[in-house]
Amino acid sequence: MKKKRIYKNLTFQVLTAIFIGVMVGLIWPEVGKEMKPVGDTFISAVKMVIAPIIFLTIVLGIAKMGDMKKVGKVGGKAFIYFEVVTTLALMIGLIVVNVIKPGAGLNFNELEKGDVSQYTANGGEGINWIEFVTHIVPSNMVDAFAKGDILQVLFFSILFGVGLAALGEKGKIVIEFLDKLSLVFFKIIGYVMKAAPLGAFGAMAYTIGHFGLASLVPLGKLMISVYVTMFLFIFVVLNIICKMYGFSLWNYLKFIKDEILIVLGTSSSESVLPRMMDKMERIGCSKSVVGLVIPTGYSFNLDGTSIYLSMAVVFLAQVFGVDLTIGQQVTILLVLMLTSKGAAGVTGSGFIVLASTLAALQVIPLEGLALLLGVDRFMSEGRAIVNLIGNGIATMVVAKSENEFDENKAKKAISEMKLMKQEQQKQAV
């Protein structure tokens, strides 16, 4: 086996880039602020190929599966799983925030506040559900791809896949063409990911330079509480799910470590969506399951976001001295079960969801959201990482339950990963 230098390893490159980004943001904050375009350009480069990759993966998965009943069954299982697990995440968030009480003793008027008017102007009125549902169906196919609207691309891709599968032998030539085309797009994403360290550096330098670590001190207890809850959710709830379905959480986390680090640096789970689809196939999930579960999960299976939302609402109640009853907290749970899905894919969706929830409760002032603006950026990495981990596990659970999981492929992928790690350790010595 040809030896690969440690500095050529993606994990090493991204970790180094994150460290340099933090140092630049701390030592030269003005320079850090100017690094925003570097991180944004990398995210844009990834988003450029997300819509085509989702389209090709879903279409090929459905067309090759052929059985429309099976497609419906996979989709149904995925949605049930999403709802159960995100509800568990919401409940855990509510329990921890009530035990730790991070907002107790804080005075709203004495804390630094940001401007959230752009999020609360319409969000306070609640989410327009008719508009949300009708938005899923694109009025123009090209427009859906141009805007990179995942839900619209998902809808069109499923219809296209079903239509192609219905053609039978006549559609074979189209399937072969799309198969080869998907290889081209995955090759492009391979080139783009070489710039991942630059993207991680730019995003991290900007975050530290713009917001500064000093902004974390007053709301540090909330941030620590959210991260502890996310840690418990991964290593208790998701670990139990992994054991129930016969795979190792630890092996899975090691398998996607590069993706976790890229998300940590960029604060965006979208930055690794194509890579996650590829990795889920490599670890044994069938293309059809990956194509349906991963893109849908990016909109409907937001475990990290659910934890943050439930904790943020109760935190604001504690800051304002509002003693929420058990009934009101159950209402929070029920409202968030809906609103956390309703704002999927919307810019600033976290604040829109929070505004909608506060408006529904009518006991916590909307201006309380302004407290969260500075600290929110430092929790977005955690949310994105938990969302990423949760979606991969959801894919493996659905694949295993549908007998669409290749155990031999999984063992091969894990053993190759371990061999690569041993090789890297030899080089480091």
mmCIF file with all atom_site columns, C-alpha atoms in Angstrom, residues 127-258:
data_model
loop_
_atom_site.group_PDB
_atom_site.id
_atom_site.type_symbol
_atom_site.label_atom_id
_atom_site.label_alt_id
_atom_site.label_comp_id
_atom_site.label_asym_id
_atom_site.label_entity_id
_atom_site.label_seq_id
_atom_site.pdbx_PDB_ins_code
_atom_site.Cartn_x
_atom_site.Cartn_y
_atom_site.Cartn_z
_atom_site.occupancy
_atom_site.B_iso_or_equiv
_atom_site.pdbx_formal_charge
_atom_site.auth_seq_id
_atom_site.auth_comp_id
_atom_site.auth_asym_id
_atom_site.auth_atom_id
_atom_site.pdbx_PDB_model_num
ATOM 1   C CA . ILE A 1 127 ? -46.341 29.432 9.859   1.00 0.00 ? 127 ILE A CA 1
ATOM 2   C CA . ASN A 1 128 ? -48.718 29.402 6.906   1.00 0.00 ? 128 ASN A CA 1
ATOM 3   C CA . TRP A 1 129 ? -49.272 25.650 6.544   1.00 0.00 ? 129 TRP A CA 1
ATOM 4   C CA . ILE A 1 130 ? -51.198 25.876 3.264   1.00 0.00 ? 130 ILE A CA 1
ATOM 5   C CA . GLU A 1 131 ? -48.329 27.877 1.771   1.00 0.00 ? 131 GLU A CA 1
ATOM 6   C CA . PHE A 1 132 ? -45.795 25.371 3.127   1.00 0.00 ? 132 PHE A CA 1
ATOM 7   C CA . VAL A 1 133 ? -47.578 22.351 1.611   1.00 0.00 ? 133 VAL A CA 1
ATOM 8   C CA . THR A 1 134 ? -48.213 24.022 -1.767  1.00 0.00 ? 134 THR A CA 1
ATOM 9   C CA . HIS A 1 135 ? -44.572 25.196 -1.859  1.00 0.00 ? 135 HIS A CA 1
ATOM 10  C CA . ILE A 1 136 ? -43.391 21.559 -1.983  1.00 0.00 ? 136 ILE A CA 1
ATOM 11  C CA . VAL A 1 137 ? -44.812 21.268 -5.526  1.00 0.00 ? 137 VAL A CA 1
ATOM 12  C CA . PRO A 1 138 ? -42.617 23.384 -7.862  1.00 0.00 ? 138 PRO A CA 1
ATOM 13  C CA . SER A 1 139 ? -44.373 25.525 -10.456 1.00 0.00 ? 139 SER A CA 1
ATOM 14  C CA . ASN A 1 140 ? -41.226 25.300 -12.555 1.00 0.00 ? 140 ASN A CA 1
ATOM 15  C CA . MET A 1 141 ? -38.847 22.346 -12.554 1.00 0.00 ? 141 MET A CA 1
ATOM 16  C CA . VAL A 1 142 ? -35.832 24.428 -13.643 1.00 0.00 ? 142 VAL A CA 1
ATOM 17  C CA . ASP A 1 143 ? -36.557 27.049 -10.946 1.00 0.00 ? 143 ASP A CA 1
ATOM 18  C CA . ALA A 1 144 ? -36.517 24.352 -8.228  1.00 0.00 ? 144 ALA A CA 1
ATOM 19  C CA . PHE A 1 145 ? -33.040 23.252 -9.326  1.00 0.00 ? 145 PHE A CA 1
ATOM 20  C CA . ALA A 1 146 ? -31.830 26.840 -9.774  1.00 0.00 ? 146 ALA A CA 1
ATOM 21  C CA . LYS A 1 147 ? -32.856 27.792 -6.221  1.00 0.00 ? 147 LYS A CA 1
ATOM 22  C CA . GLY A 1 148 ? -31.614 24.491 -4.790  1.00 0.00 ? 148 GLY A CA 1
ATOM 23  C CA . ASP A 1 149 ? -34.920 23.951 -2.963  1.00 0.00 ? 149 ASP A CA 1
ATOM 24  C CA . ILE A 1 150 ? -34.416 20.441 -1.519  1.00 0.00 ? 150 ILE A CA 1
ATOM 25  C CA . LEU A 1 151 ? -38.116 19.719 -0.895  1.00 0.00 ? 151 LEU A CA 1
ATOM 26  C CA . GLN A 1 152 ? -39.123 20.735 -4.436  1.00 0.00 ? 152 GLN A CA 1
ATOM 27  C CA . VAL A 1 153 ? -36.238 18.783 -5.993  1.00 0.00 ? 153 VAL A CA 1
ATOM 28  C CA . LEU A 1 154 ? -37.205 15.806 -3.820  1.00 0.00 ? 154 LEU A CA 1
ATOM 29  C CA . PHE A 1 155 ? -40.837 15.946 -5.013  1.00 0.00 ? 155 PHE A CA 1
ATOM 30  C CA . PHE A 1 156 ? -39.901 16.191 -8.705  1.00 0.00 ? 156 PHE A CA 1
ATOM 31  C CA . SER A 1 157 ? -37.237 13.464 -8.375  1.00 0.00 ? 157 SER A CA 1
ATOM 32  C CA . ILE A 1 158 ? -39.722 11.001 -6.862  1.00 0.00 ? 158 ILE A CA 1
ATOM 33  C CA . LEU A 1 159 ? -42.208 11.655 -9.699  1.00 0.00 ? 159 LEU A CA 1
ATOM 34  C CA . PHE A 1 160 ? -39.468 11.290 -12.318 1.00 0.00 ? 160 PHE A CA 1
ATOM 35  C CA . GLY A 1 161 ? -38.218 8.066  -10.709 1.00 0.00 ? 161 GLY A CA 1
ATOM 36  C CA . VAL A 1 162 ? -41.720 6.584  -10.583 1.00 0.00 ? 162 VAL A CA 1
ATOM 37  C CA . GLY A 1 163 ? -42.318 7.535  -14.236 1.00 0.00 ? 163 GLY A CA 1
ATOM 38  C CA . LEU A 1 164 ? -38.977 6.034  -15.309 1.00 0.00 ? 164 LEU A CA 1
ATOM 39  C CA . ALA A 1 165 ? -39.641 2.812  -13.382 1.00 0.00 ? 165 ALA A CA 1
ATOM 40  C CA . ALA A 1 166 ? -43.059 2.496  -15.076 1.00 0.00 ? 166 ALA A CA 1
ATOM 41  C CA . LEU A 1 167 ? -41.376 2.469  -18.516 1.00 0.00 ? 167 LEU A CA 1
ATOM 42  C CA . GLY A 1 168 ? -39.682 -0.859 -17.769 1.00 0.00 ? 168 GLY A CA 1
ATOM 43  C CA . GLU A 1 169 ? -37.263 -1.942 -20.536 1.00 0.00 ? 169 GLU A CA 1
ATOM 44  C CA . LYS A 1 170 ? -37.929 1.253  -22.515 1.00 0.00 ? 170 LYS A CA 1
ATOM 45  C CA . GLY A 1 171 ? -36.379 3.304  -19.726 1.00 0.00 ? 171 GLY A CA 1
ATOM 46  C CA . LYS A 1 172 ? -33.215 1.207  -19.474 1.00 0.00 ? 172 LYS A CA 1
ATOM 47  C CA . ILE A 1 173 ? -31.161 3.492  -21.740 1.00 0.00 ? 173 ILE A CA 1
ATOM 48  C CA . VAL A 1 174 ? -32.136 6.535  -19.624 1.00 0.00 ? 174 VAL A CA 1
ATOM 49  C CA . ILE A 1 175 ? -31.144 4.704  -16.418 1.00 0.00 ? 175 ILE A CA 1
ATOM 50  C CA . GLU A 1 176 ? -27.738 3.820  -17.895 1.00 0.00 ? 176 GLU A CA 1
ATOM 51  C CA . PHE A 1 177 ? -27.197 7.452  -18.938 1.00 0.00 ? 177 PHE A CA 1
ATOM 52  C CA . LEU A 1 178 ? -28.175 8.801  -15.496 1.00 0.00 ? 178 LEU A CA 1
ATOM 53  C CA . ASP A 1 179 ? -25.936 6.191  -13.826 1.00 0.00 ? 179 ASP A CA 1
ATOM 54  C CA . LYS A 1 180 ? -22.896 7.490  -15.738 1.00 0.00 ? 180 LYS A CA 1
ATOM 55  C CA . LEU A 1 181 ? -23.954 11.104 -15.131 1.00 0.00 ? 181 LEU A CA 1
ATOM 56  C CA . SER A 1 182 ? -24.063 10.501 -11.357 1.00 0.00 ? 182 SER A CA 1
ATOM 57  C CA . LEU A 1 183 ? -20.407 9.358  -11.489 1.00 0.00 ? 183 LEU A CA 1
ATOM 58  C CA . VAL A 1 184 ? -19.486 12.719 -13.041 1.00 0.00 ? 184 VAL A CA 1
ATOM 59  C CA . PHE A 1 185 ? -21.230 14.683 -10.267 1.00 0.00 ? 185 PHE A CA 1
ATOM 60  C CA . PHE A 1 186 ? -19.621 12.630 -7.515  1.00 0.00 ? 186 PHE A CA 1
ATOM 61  C CA . LYS A 1 187 ? -16.250 13.236 -9.190  1.00 0.00 ? 187 LYS A CA 1
ATOM 62  C CA . ILE A 1 188 ? -17.010 16.996 -9.129  1.00 0.00 ? 188 ILE A CA 1
ATOM 63  C CA . ILE A 1 189 ? -17.877 16.876 -5.416  1.00 0.00 ? 189 ILE A CA 1
ATOM 64  C CA . GLY A 1 190 ? -14.548 15.093 -4.864  1.00 0.00 ? 190 GLY A CA 1
ATOM 65  C CA . TYR A 1 191 ? -12.746 18.073 -6.405  1.00 0.00 ? 191 TYR A CA 1
ATOM 66  C CA . VAL A 1 192 ? -14.843 20.587 -4.411  1.00 0.00 ? 192 VAL A CA 1
ATOM 67  C CA . MET A 1 193 ? -14.133 18.797 -1.109  1.00 0.00 ? 193 MET A CA 1
ATOM 68  C CA . LYS A 1 194 ? -10.407 19.410 -1.585  1.00 0.00 ? 194 LYS A CA 1
ATOM 69  C CA . ALA A 1 195 ? -11.275 22.999 -0.612  1.00 0.00 ? 195 ALA A CA 1
ATOM 70  C CA . ALA A 1 196 ? -13.056 21.884 2.601   1.00 0.00 ? 196 ALA A CA 1
ATOM 71  C CA . PRO A 1 197 ? -10.181 23.039 4.864   1.00 0.00 ? 197 PRO A CA 1
ATOM 72  C CA . LEU A 1 198 ? -10.373 26.523 3.289   1.00 0.00 ? 198 LEU A CA 1
ATOM 73  C CA . GLY A 1 199 ? -14.141 26.611 3.832   1.00 0.00 ? 199 GLY A CA 1
ATOM 74  C CA . ALA A 1 200 ? -13.771 25.508 7.462   1.00 0.00 ? 200 ALA A CA 1
ATOM 75  C CA . PHE A 1 201 ? -11.056 28.135 8.049   1.00 0.00 ? 201 PHE A CA 1
ATOM 76  C CA . GLY A 1 202 ? -13.119 30.968 6.555   1.00 0.00 ? 202 GLY A CA 1
ATOM 77  C CA . ALA A 1 203 ? -16.322 30.106 8.424   1.00 0.00 ? 203 ALA A CA 1
ATOM 78  C CA . MET A 1 204 ? -14.572 29.640 11.783  1.00 0.00 ? 204 MET A CA 1
ATOM 79  C CA . ALA A 1 205 ? -12.434 32.815 11.473  1.00 0.00 ? 205 ALA A CA 1
ATOM 80  C CA . TYR A 1 206 ? -15.566 34.839 10.656  1.00 0.00 ? 206 TYR A CA 1
ATOM 81  C CA . THR A 1 207 ? -17.612 33.378 13.534  1.00 0.00 ? 207 THR A CA 1
ATOM 82  C CA . ILE A 1 208 ? -14.940 34.028 16.175  1.00 0.00 ? 208 ILE A CA 1
ATOM 83  C CA . GLY A 1 209 ? -13.988 37.420 14.706  1.00 0.00 ? 209 GLY A CA 1
ATOM 84  C CA . HIS A 1 210 ? -17.559 38.662 14.361  1.00 0.00 ? 210 HIS A CA 1
ATOM 85  C CA . PHE A 1 211 ? -19.205 37.331 17.518  1.00 0.00 ? 211 PHE A CA 1
ATOM 86  C CA . GLY A 1 212 ? -16.176 36.907 19.792  1.00 0.00 ? 212 GLY A CA 1
ATOM 87  C CA . LEU A 1 213 ? -15.844 34.428 22.626  1.00 0.00 ? 213 LEU A CA 1
ATOM 88  C CA . ALA A 1 214 ? -16.824 37.161 25.137  1.00 0.00 ? 214 ALA A CA 1
ATOM 89  C CA . SER A 1 215 ? -20.438 36.962 23.887  1.00 0.00 ? 215 SER A CA 1
ATOM 90  C CA . LEU A 1 216 ? -20.623 33.394 25.252  1.00 0.00 ? 216 LEU A CA 1
ATOM 91  C CA . VAL A 1 217 ? -20.058 34.277 28.910  1.00 0.00 ? 217 VAL A CA 1
ATOM 92  C CA . PRO A 1 218 ? -23.578 35.507 29.902  1.00 0.00 ? 218 PRO A CA 1
ATOM 93  C CA . LEU A 1 219 ? -25.327 32.730 27.995  1.00 0.00 ? 219 LEU A CA 1
ATOM 94  C CA . GLY A 1 220 ? -22.618 30.123 28.575  1.00 0.00 ? 220 GLY A CA 1
ATOM 95  C CA . LYS A 1 221 ? -24.866 28.044 30.829  1.00 0.00 ? 221 LYS A CA 1
ATOM 96  C CA . LEU A 1 222 ? -27.444 27.692 28.030  1.00 0.00 ? 222 LEU A CA 1
ATOM 97  C CA . MET A 1 223 ? -24.772 26.701 25.518  1.00 0.00 ? 223 MET A CA 1
ATOM 98  C CA . ILE A 1 224 ? -23.228 24.121 27.866  1.00 0.00 ? 224 ILE A CA 1
ATOM 99  C CA . SER A 1 225 ? -26.715 22.740 28.649  1.00 0.00 ? 225 SER A CA 1
ATOM 100 C CA . VAL A 1 226 ? -27.530 22.371 24.937  1.00 0.00 ? 226 VAL A CA 1
ATOM 101 C CA . TYR A 1 227 ? -24.217 20.637 24.174  1.00 0.00 ? 227 TYR A CA 1
ATOM 102 C CA . VAL A 1 228 ? -24.558 18.278 27.175  1.00 0.00 ? 228 VAL A CA 1
ATOM 103 C CA . THR A 1 229 ? -28.093 17.379 26.025  1.00 0.00 ? 229 THR A CA 1
ATOM 104 C CA . MET A 1 230 ? -26.897 16.717 22.477  1.00 0.00 ? 230 MET A CA 1
ATOM 105 C CA . PHE A 1 231 ? -24.082 14.531 23.835  1.00 0.00 ? 231 PHE A CA 1
ATOM 106 C CA . LEU A 1 232 ? -26.594 12.517 25.912  1.00 0.00 ? 232 LEU A CA 1
ATOM 107 C CA . PHE A 1 233 ? -28.936 12.223 22.929  1.00 0.00 ? 233 PHE A CA 1
ATOM 108 C CA . ILE A 1 234 ? -26.186 10.789 20.694  1.00 0.00 ? 234 ILE A CA 1
ATOM 109 C CA . PHE A 1 235 ? -24.551 8.447  23.199  1.00 0.00 ? 235 PHE A CA 1
ATOM 110 C CA . VAL A 1 236 ? -27.721 7.283  24.975  1.00 0.00 ? 236 VAL A CA 1
ATOM 111 C CA . VAL A 1 237 ? -30.762 7.533  22.660  1.00 0.00 ? 237 VAL A CA 1
ATOM 112 C CA . LEU A 1 238 ? -29.048 7.029  19.290  1.00 0.00 ? 238 LEU A CA 1
ATOM 113 C CA . ASN A 1 239 ? -26.701 4.429  20.798  1.00 0.00 ? 239 ASN A CA 1
ATOM 114 C CA . ILE A 1 240 ? -29.689 2.379  22.009  1.00 0.00 ? 240 ILE A CA 1
ATOM 115 C CA . ILE A 1 241 ? -31.224 2.610  18.515  1.00 0.00 ? 241 ILE A CA 1
ATOM 116 C CA . CYS A 1 242 ? -27.927 1.450  16.974  1.00 0.00 ? 242 CYS A CA 1
ATOM 117 C CA . LYS A 1 243 ? -27.733 -1.537 19.324  1.00 0.00 ? 243 LYS A CA 1
ATOM 118 C CA . MET A 1 244 ? -31.359 -2.460 18.592  1.00 0.00 ? 244 MET A CA 1
ATOM 119 C CA . TYR A 1 245 ? -30.526 -2.653 14.883  1.00 0.00 ? 245 TYR A CA 1
ATOM 120 C CA . GLY A 1 246 ? -27.167 -4.396 15.314  1.00 0.00 ? 246 GLY A CA 1
ATOM 121 C CA . PHE A 1 247 ? -24.547 -1.845 14.419  1.00 0.00 ? 247 PHE A CA 1
ATOM 122 C CA . SER A 1 248 ? -21.898 0.060  16.386  1.00 0.00 ? 248 SER A CA 1
ATOM 123 C CA . LEU A 1 249 ? -22.445 3.778  16.985  1.00 0.00 ? 249 LEU A CA 1
ATOM 124 C CA . TRP A 1 250 ? -18.722 4.242  17.586  1.00 0.00 ? 250 TRP A CA 1
ATOM 125 C CA . ASN A 1 251 ? -17.714 2.582  14.301  1.00 0.00 ? 251 ASN A CA 1
ATOM 126 C CA . TYR A 1 252 ? -20.307 4.694  12.474  1.00 0.00 ? 252 TYR A CA 1
ATOM 127 C CA . LEU A 1 253 ? -19.024 7.928  14.053  1.00 0.00 ? 253 LEU A CA 1
ATOM 128 C CA . LYS A 1 254 ? -15.433 7.039  13.126  1.00 0.00 ? 254 LYS A CA 1
ATOM 129 C CA . PHE A 1 255 ? -16.588 6.240  9.573   1.00 0.00 ? 255 PHE A CA 1
ATOM 130 C CA . ILE A 1 256 ? -18.086 9.738  9.138   1.00 0.00 ? 256 ILE A CA 1
ATOM 131 C CA . LYS A 1 257 ? -15.473 11.668 11.182  1.00 0.00 ? 257 LYS A CA 1
ATOM 132 C CA . ASP A 1 258 ? -14.349 13.758 8.193   1.00 0.00 ? 258 ASP A CA 1
#
